[in-house]
């Protein structure tokens, strides 16, 4: 298997995408936050002292998508056209599923931006709730869907 982030001498390089034609690129990624059911209830009732947990996490995720090239060394700076961060809660399981969607008309995909958005949103939930619940766990960070470019559509199958 060849990795395209290395040149013939084994040096790390940013992949040259200058020859590619821009296409509409879309990616959706998810991260899951596991927490005590009482903590999730407090989040949903607005009872966390630091404020609106999901609102702040949404803003953090959107900002993170825009900062991806600053965080991931070989990723390309992209002009993002859409970033959204949405939450699905499961009160019985004590779980928040965070889904981030990113779109751009670019020469390379937006998977890293979507995964960064979901991950930073999850970290923000942890940060805002750690005083209430130190047992919070973040897991299952994954790419759910991508389209655009030569490789076409990827849809994650249920595990």
C-alpha positions as a printed NumPy array, in Angstrom:
array([[  0.   ,   0.   ,   0.   ],
       [  1.444,   3.369,  -1.004],
       [  0.889,   6.485,   1.063],
       [  0.642,   9.718,  -0.924],
       [  1.869,  11.99 ,   1.875],
       [  5.481,  10.877,   1.315],
       [  7.846,  11.572,  -1.57 ],
       [ 10.379,   9.142,  -3.087],
       [ 12.859,   9.909,  -0.287],
       [ 10.297,   9.228,   2.459],
       [  9.852,  12.916,   3.289],
       [  6.421,  14.132,   4.359],
       [  4.759,  16.309,   1.692],
       [  1.404,  17.942,   1.135],
       [ -0.305,  16.109,  -1.728],
       [ -0.297,  18.134,  -4.943],
       [ -3.937,  18.607,  -5.958],
       [ -3.302,  21.479,  -8.391],
       [ -4.038,  19.262, -11.4  ],
       [ -7.47 ,  18.216, -10.097],
       [-10.684,  19.883, -11.199],
       [-12.798,  21.318,  -8.392],
       [-16.01 ,  19.43 ,  -7.669],
       [-18.648,  19.697,  -4.96 ],
       [-17.329,  17.771,  -1.959],
       [-19.453,  16.66 ,   0.972],
       [-18.53 ,  14.706,   4.09 ],
       [-20.432,  13.695,   7.2  ],
       [-18.693,  12.404,  10.32 ],
       [-19.808,  11.414,  13.805],
       [-18.478,  11.243,  17.33 ],
       [-20.25 ,   9.698,  20.303],
       [-20.13 ,  11.054,  23.851],
       [-21.068,   8.684,  26.697],
       [-22.058,  10.269,  29.992],
       [-24.173,   9.658,  33.073],
       [-27.893,   9.847,  32.374],
       [-28.192,  12.58 ,  35.009],
       [-25.549,  14.646,  33.233],
       [-27.371,  14.289,  29.924],
       [-30.628,  15.303,  31.609],
       [-28.907,  18.391,  33.041],
       [-27.588,  19.298,  29.577],
       [-31.044,  19.   ,  28.033],
       [-32.678,  20.968,  30.877],
       [-30.082,  23.755,  30.753],
       [-28.755,  22.801,  34.175],
       [-25.009,  22.844,  33.464],
       [-23.41 ,  25.851,  35.176],
       [-21.128,  26.647,  32.232],
       [-24.148,  27.302,  30.001],
       [-25.708,  25.943,  26.815],
       [-23.538,  22.863,  26.282],
       [-24.87 ,  21.842,  22.877],
       [-24.962,  25.425,  21.575],
       [-21.345,  26.033,  22.543],
       [-20.303,  22.599,  21.208],
       [-21.98 ,  23.411,  17.875],
       [-20.029,  26.675,  17.579],
       [-16.786,  24.948,  18.6  ],
       [-17.287,  22.263,  15.944],
       [-17.97 ,  24.807,  13.207],
       [-14.907,  26.837,  14.198],
       [-12.782,  23.667,  14.314],
       [-13.746,  22.674,  10.767],
       [-12.457,  26.054,   9.596],
       [ -9.185,  25.53 ,  11.525],
       [ -8.453,  21.994,  10.274],
       [ -5.332,  22.964,   8.248],
       [ -3.898,  24.545,  11.41 ],
       [ -4.449,  21.309,  13.346],
       [ -3.727,  18.549,  10.804],
       [ -0.255,  19.236,   9.367],
       [ -0.681,  18.092,   5.742],
       [ -4.306,  19.041,   5.145],
       [ -5.122,  21.676,   2.548],
       [ -6.689,  25.025,   3.436],
       [-10.146,  24.938,   1.877],
       [-12.884,  27.477,   1.292],
       [-15.727,  25.797,   3.152],
       [-19.224,  26.584,   1.904],
       [-21.239,  24.842,   4.621],
       [-20.572,  23.42 ,   8.075],
       [-23.265,  22.087,  10.395],
       [-23.091,  20.235,  13.698],
       [-26.157,  18.364,  14.934],
       [-26.897,  16.292,  18.028],
       [-28.985,  13.195,  18.671],
       [-29.467,  12.276,  22.313],
       [-30.332,   8.913,  23.828],
       [-31.424,   9.563,  27.432],
       [-31.685,   5.861,  28.356],
       [-28.136,   5.083,  27.186],
       [-26.587,   8.355,  28.349],
       [-25.293,   9.077,  24.881],
       [-24.953,  12.06 ,  22.565],
       [-24.239,  11.358,  18.907],
       [-22.67 ,  14.353,  17.193],
       [-22.866,  14.587,  13.405],
       [-20.912,  17.167,  11.447],
       [-21.51 ,  17.892,   7.774],
       [-19.11 ,  19.903,   5.623],
       [-19.435,  21.019,   1.984],
       [-17.012,  22.783,  -0.344],
       [-16.419,  23.211,  -4.062],
       [-12.763,  22.158,  -4.031],
       [-10.003,  19.98 ,  -5.48 ],
       [ -9.794,  17.707,  -2.427],
       [-12.237,  16.218,   0.043],
       [-13.597,  17.605,   3.288],
       [-13.479,  14.437,   5.376],
       [-10.891,  15.803,   7.791],
       [-12.922,  18.974,   8.317],
       [-16.042,  16.943,   9.167],
       [-14.13 ,  14.621,  11.507],
       [-12.402,  17.571,  13.196],
       [-15.743,  19.329,  13.71 ],
       [-17.346,  16.253,  15.306],
       [-14.313,  15.596,  17.508],
       [-13.943,  19.15 ,  18.797],
       [-17.682,  19.36 ,  19.47 ],
       [-17.342,  16.174,  21.561],
       [-14.342,  17.594,  23.433],
       [-16.35 ,  20.739,  24.137],
       [-19.174,  18.696,  25.661],
       [-16.572,  17.044,  27.888],
       [-14.989,  20.36 ,  28.86 ],
       [-18.303,  21.968,  29.77 ],
       [-19.487,  18.965,  31.813],
       [-16.285,  17.668,  33.424],
       [-17.077,  19.432,  36.698],
       [-20.299,  17.452,  36.926],
       [-19.193,  14.112,  35.447],
       [-15.537,  13.013,  35.213],
       [-16.558,   9.637,  33.745],
       [-17.49 ,  11.082,  30.328],
       [-16.04 ,   9.053,  27.468],
       [-15.631,  10.089,  23.836],
       [-15.594,   7.321,  21.279],
       [-16.598,   6.05 ,  17.879],
       [-15.26 ,   8.91 ,  15.786],
       [-15.888,   7.916,  12.191],
       [-16.526,   9.062,   8.657],
       [-20.138,   8.256,   7.784],
       [-20.382,   9.559,   4.23 ],
       [-18.387,  11.338,   1.556],
       [-18.923,  12.272,  -2.045],
       [-17.149,  14.229,  -4.737],
       [-14.041,  13.715,  -6.78 ],
       [-12.889,  10.603,  -8.638],
       [-13.411,   8.181,  -5.774],
       [-17.154,   8.826,  -5.79 ],
       [-19.446,   8.047,  -2.879],
       [-18.459,   6.34 ,   0.372],
       [-21.213,   5.284,   2.771],
       [-20.188,   3.652,   6.039],
       [-21.923,   0.362,   6.663],
       [-23.239,  -0.274,  10.161],
       [-20.643,  -1.997,  12.333]])
